[in-house]
Each structure stands twice: as C-alpha cells, then as structure tokens.
Amino acid sequence: MKLTISKNELNDAIQQVAKAISSRPAIPILGGIKIDVTHQGVTLTASDTEISIQSFIPVERDNLFIAHVDKPGSVVLPAKFFVEIIKKLPSDNVEIQVGAQFQTMIRSGSSDIQMVGLDPEEFPILPSIEENGLFQMPGDLLKTMIRQTVLAASTNEQTAVLTGVLWTLNNQQLKFIATDRHRLASRNAHTETDPEYRFSNVIIAAKTLVELSKLVPEQNALVDIVVADNQVMFKLGNVLFYTRMLDGMYPDTSKIIPQTYKTELVVDTKNLMDAIDRAYLMSREEKTNIVRLITLDDNSIEISSSSTELGRVTEQIDAKKFEGEPLRISFNSKFMLDVLKVIDSEQIFIGFTGAMSPIIIKPTDHSYNMYVILPYRTTT
Amino acid sequence: MKLTISKNELNDAIQQVAKAISSRPAIPILGGIKIDVTHQGVTLTASDTEISIQSFIPVERDNLFIAHVDKPGSVVLPAKFFVEIIKKLPSDNVEIQVGAQFQTMIRSGSSDIQMVGLDPEEFPILPSIEENGLFQMPGDLLKTMIRQTVLAASTNEQTAVLTGVLWTLNNQQLKFIATDRHRLASRNAHTETDPEYRFSNVIIAAKTLVELSKLVPEQNALVDIVVADNQVMFKLGNVLFYTRMLDGMYPDTSKIIPQTYKTELVVDTKNLMDAIDRAYLMSREEKTNIVRLITLDDNSIEISSSSTELGRVTEQIDAKKFEGEPLRISFNSKFMLDVLKVIDSEQIFIGFTGAMSPIIIKPTDHSYNMYVILPYRTTT
C-alpha cells in the first residue's frame, strides 16, 4: 500500500470514525483504525462491536485531487496515536507507505514516522445489510428528534431497553419514544416513505443516537436509514454508521398518558424555565430537586422550593391561559428543565389531572412533541 | 441592613471574591461571603485562611448610581447558592434586606428569595498589613512573570517550599524563581521602587499566583504590592487579595546553572515546539516522555522518540546557529514543551555542557528569562 493524501481530508475522516473507538477495546485490533486503499479512494473503518463507522475519501472531488494512490492495500493502525499525530503533521500532504509485516511509514514535511501496523484480516467484517427496508429523512429533523427524546432515556443499565429510544414507523409516521419510568418524551414526524413500509420495536441506545447526531452534517441533506434484522445503518454523505439494536421488548407506554385534564395552563416557555432554574438551585441543595407549583387566583402560578438550611425561593409567573381546578403539585425540577430546554416553542401547554397524576407538557404551536413527568407525592 | 444594588456590579464582585472559597471550608462560616454595607458602598469578603479576597462596590461611579443604601449593616450568606442565584435573577436590580437573626430577603423582579444568613461577627478578621513596604508594578508584567515561572513549581506537597515561587527584590530587580528539582524557571524585571527597599525568601504558592493572575485586569493598570511579615497583599483596583507566604527557606539554586557551554544552538521556537510536540505524542505512550536531541553535521538537529509497541517519530529542524561539540542528549519532552509555550520570543538559545549536564533555554531577544531542564541519563 502506498499513497499521498491531503492531511485535512484524512484528518476529517479520522475524526468521524474515531467516535466508534472504545477506550477499552474488547479485542486489541479494535483499538485501531482500518485503512483500505483502492484506486477509487480510501476507506477508514472503526468499531467497538456495538457501533461501527466507516468514512470514504474519494481520490478526487470536484476535479480536485485529494489522494494519489500508487499501490492499493490495507492496514490497521493503532488509533490513539494515529488520531493525534495526523492533525499535527507539518505539511498539507501526508505520504503513507506499508511495507513488510505491516510496518507503516508516514511522511509529512520534515516529519518521519514509523508505525507498527496490524493485519487488516484480523479486523471484524462489518455486517452486511440488505437495502430492502430503506427510508430517508432530512438530517436536521433526525437531529431534532434525537435531541427532543434522549433526555428521558434511562441511564440505569439494569433495564437495558429503557436506555434506548424506541423507533416505530407506521403509515409514514415515524415516532421516537424514551422513558425512564419517571418521565417520558415522545416526538413524531411525517416521512415520505412507501406507506406499506413499517417497523416496530426498533430500540437504539440513546448514547449511540447522541454520537450519530454529532456526525449528521449541518447542511440539510437527506439521511438514508436502513433497518435490518438487528442492525440499523445510517448513510450520512460519505459516512456509514452501523448500530446494533437493543434486545428485548419495549414496554407499552400508551396507558400512562392521560387523555383529559382537570387543570390546563399555557405559559411562556422561557419565563417558566428561568423561574424553575432558580428554584432548582435551592432544591438541589436538598438533593431532592423538588419544586412546587401552585395556581393562584389571579391567573398566575407560583413556583417555589425550600431548603431547611438555606431558605426558600418563590417565583410568580403570569399564565397566558388558566382553566379548570386550582392545583398544588410537586415535581422534579431537573426533569422539567430538561423538557423546557428542548421544546423549541415560545409557549407551552401543561395539563394536569390532579396532584398525584402524570403532568403533560406540549408545545402550543404543533402536536409532534409530548412529554410526561410523574409528580412527587409530598404532604405539603 | 437594607440596600438596592445593580445585579451586574454585585455579580462581578461576587465572582471575584468567590475564588477564595474552598469547596471544603475549614470552618462553616468560611463557606459564606461576608457582606458589609456602609453609606460609601458594599464590601464583599471571602477567605479560605490561605488566601482572602475583598471587593468593594462604591455607591456611585462616574456619577452613575450603583447602589442605594437604606440601612448599613453586615451579614454572611452561604456562598454556593448565593453565587449562582444572583447571576440568574430576572431584573437588573437586586434588593437585599437583613432582618432578625440575619434572615435575609433578596428580591428581584418576580423572584422572592429568603436566605438563612450567618452572624458576621463569626467571620475571621483579615490580617492588618502595614503599608511601609509597598511597591508597584504593571498588571500585565505581573501576569507574564507568573505565567513564565509557575510551570516549574512542584506539585508535590511533601516539599512545601517548592510548591511556591520564590520572590526576591534587590537593587530594584524583582526576581521570580520556581523549581521542582528537575527543572527551573526564572524571570526578572526592573521595577521603579525605592533602591533601598529589598526583600528575600518571599515564597508564594504557585496555585495562589495562578488565581491572583486571573484577577489582574486586562487593562495595564498598576498593581500595589505590600510585603509584610508573613503575608503579601495585592491591590488590584477595587479588589484586595491577601495571601500567606509559605514557611521555610527556599533552597539556593544558583549552583545548578552552568556559566559556560560546550554546545550552543539557536532555533526557531515554533518549529522546535511543533517537532517536540509530535515526538511527545509517541513518548507519552511509553509513559516516560523521553525524547532525544542529536546535532547533525549539516547545521540541523534531529528530535526523535520511540515506543517498542508503536514505532518511532523522527523530526529534523534547521539550526539558526550551531557552535561547539556534537551532542546526543535525552530529556523530558513535556518539560521542554512547558518552557517553549511560555517563551514569547521567535527564536531561542539552548546551551549544553554535555549529555549529563543541565540544559539552559533562554530567549534570544532579552535576558529576563531563563530555564533549566535536567537531562535523562540514558544509555542510547
């Protein structure tokens, strides 16, 4: 293998695939990045067995040469050093040459680096995925749906399915749901797919979706998504992102969502967020994060929290709308802040069915988004 | 005590003094910020017994009212919550009122906060410092001198004096020295003080100097420095910064500095830094940080490092000047990088007196700065 390649193009591809490298690889070869060179271009691959990322650098783009291939071939290079040295090389071009026993020479300007390469045959083969179940969605919509749901996923590995986000597709409606049993986030969107195409119980780890989200380009390009038996593949331009689905059945969450409300509020999202943020500072000192919401007579609500050692925060907010029964309810301020930070609407609707029943939070300007928070049972 | 004060002015002063608050205060009252209100203004004080910081907010500045004092008084408020809540208050003005048993009301817009205040009489009194030994220096010079020396201070608390920076003043020459026995940093400057005024063995903790440095304003104002028996006080505009000196005698470091050289090099600082940075990446994998420097015949030097598992980095750099004997020497690449990052000169002089003797590094354009690094004894 022998090639000369643009340092910046190589570095960009390395940064993309490096996200799949575990700090404690299951087998030593997975601590490396596989490099496959053909006359068409250079493919980098990294994997931690749960996720695998592949990035392709073509030899030319828009009639500009990116790489000059003298001799095709493959090698695996230890990732930690390789990731850092490439971006620090002195010249804009990098020459890479693999000799006997995968001894690799990297040259750039006055730098001369020898690396002990590994046998690419030892690198696991990526799953082959049949493209019969492909659908597409805009990259920024995918990012938004991830951001608006992952917050409610569990971080407790004991119930593995709840550390994931449930994906279903039915009647062209794509839906994401996440819950840790104390709160629930749901987001759906219409997608331009074959109306016959559907899937259910596709569960993808929330932390995988956060990593995927970082790889989605800012430009609003379409992402190809292929759902196979136990794998999902995402095609983001020149990058392929593979993830395993989480095993198990996701619980039925439809029953915990109330359909009617006894008290309905509409408030300004930012005013509520700022008030709860201040109450949160006090509640955090008590390690409970409990804040209380009380409806007042004059179309306003009071948010408060208290700490025996520190004191008390009391906030008053005007309600844009207040209908139904007066209410006193306590909930986890951190959970509410997480929701208010990702709702991109100026005003929100909050529906209550009593002090012991789930709280529903929705944007006022569309119905794609819905959150549920279970209240605290307190005596005050 | 009762006053109304600008939120931003109060917040700025809080952020300044908050640096003196320990996360584990020696006595509970030191987990608080003391607030003293007079008709002249508001003084905030915080202390962790090693350092104390005081910030004064005048009632008006440039004919603009900053605070309106209804009733003077004092209180101590728990810092952690107070520091965070003030910056998040909804209005530009904050009303603070202290009632019976130091119960404190904080009001701003729709926020109403009650805090459990503490008795200001319990707060330790700051040391009284006689101003007989005052000198002045420009703030940016003080920052530079700190930045160029703290890197060589020890982090090992076992030899407490070496965790500090030694300050001496003699003949209007202020000198800072720091060493951890493996390397030494020295920086001096001429100051416009009384030629009769002098001090020696003033040792100030390096981490204290780093905190002080953050409080020195960007504008090039003069800093007043008062050296007392076992305390040093810095006056930075409206902020007073007190620190205790470290106890003990600083070792004599003059003998380890060679006066003549067998090999002299002048190289471009950035070229050398970048080359050593790449060699460091490889040396770090071996956990030794060892790099080797070899003079070559053609007025250039070679920097290299190797790792049995990973491979080898070799870098070649042109010398602007090369005089004396050929040389092979090994040293800690991290120590050399620390020096190269703080030398603000385009070219540096490196002087050697043999592979086992201290390496001297100096800027080429002035003589205020000098660094010493002890080489590694290696057989290769």
XYZ file of C-alpha atoms in Angstrom, chain A residues 78 80-81 84-85 88-90 110-116 277-278 281-282 284-285 308-316, chain B residues 78 80-81 84-85 88-90 110-116 277-278 281-282 284-285 308-316:
60
model
C -3.324 1.949 16.480
C -4.882 6.776 19.791
C -1.513 7.893 18.407
C -3.431 12.802 17.249
C -0.334 12.728 15.068
C -0.229 17.825 13.978
C 1.794 16.971 10.874
C 3.738 19.920 9.413
C 10.343 17.199 7.998
C 8.472 14.521 9.986
C 9.222 10.863 9.526
C 7.076 8.407 11.467
C 7.298 4.631 11.648
C 4.271 2.816 12.999
C 3.796 -0.823 13.909
C -33.993 27.183 37.143
C -33.780 29.499 40.178
C -30.694 25.956 42.584
C -32.336 25.855 46.001
C -30.501 20.982 44.518
C -29.057 21.839 47.932
C -34.143 23.776 55.730
C -30.556 25.045 55.888
C -30.596 27.675 53.167
C -34.046 29.199 52.899
C -36.680 29.481 50.219
C -37.174 30.642 46.596
C -40.614 31.883 45.497
C -41.360 32.842 41.900
C -44.539 34.229 40.363
C -23.790 30.786 52.156
C -22.574 28.262 46.788
C -26.248 29.180 46.363
C -25.375 31.116 41.409
C -28.697 32.741 42.214
C -29.808 34.283 37.357
C -32.107 36.926 38.869
C -34.699 38.314 36.439
C -40.873 38.351 40.253
C -38.310 36.441 42.365
C -38.508 36.420 46.122
C -35.732 34.629 47.977
C -35.303 34.047 51.692
C -31.855 33.028 52.855
C -30.643 31.878 56.251
C 5.030 18.030 20.357
C 4.899 15.234 17.740
C 2.829 12.025 21.376
C 4.955 8.926 20.810
C 3.755 9.596 26.057
C 2.714 6.092 25.006
C 8.508 -0.531 21.390
C 4.813 -1.157 20.667
C 4.007 1.779 18.429
C 7.063 2.762 16.426
C 9.201 5.860 16.106
C 8.956 9.611 15.329
C 11.943 11.371 13.742
C 11.989 15.125 13.139
C 14.637 17.281 11.506
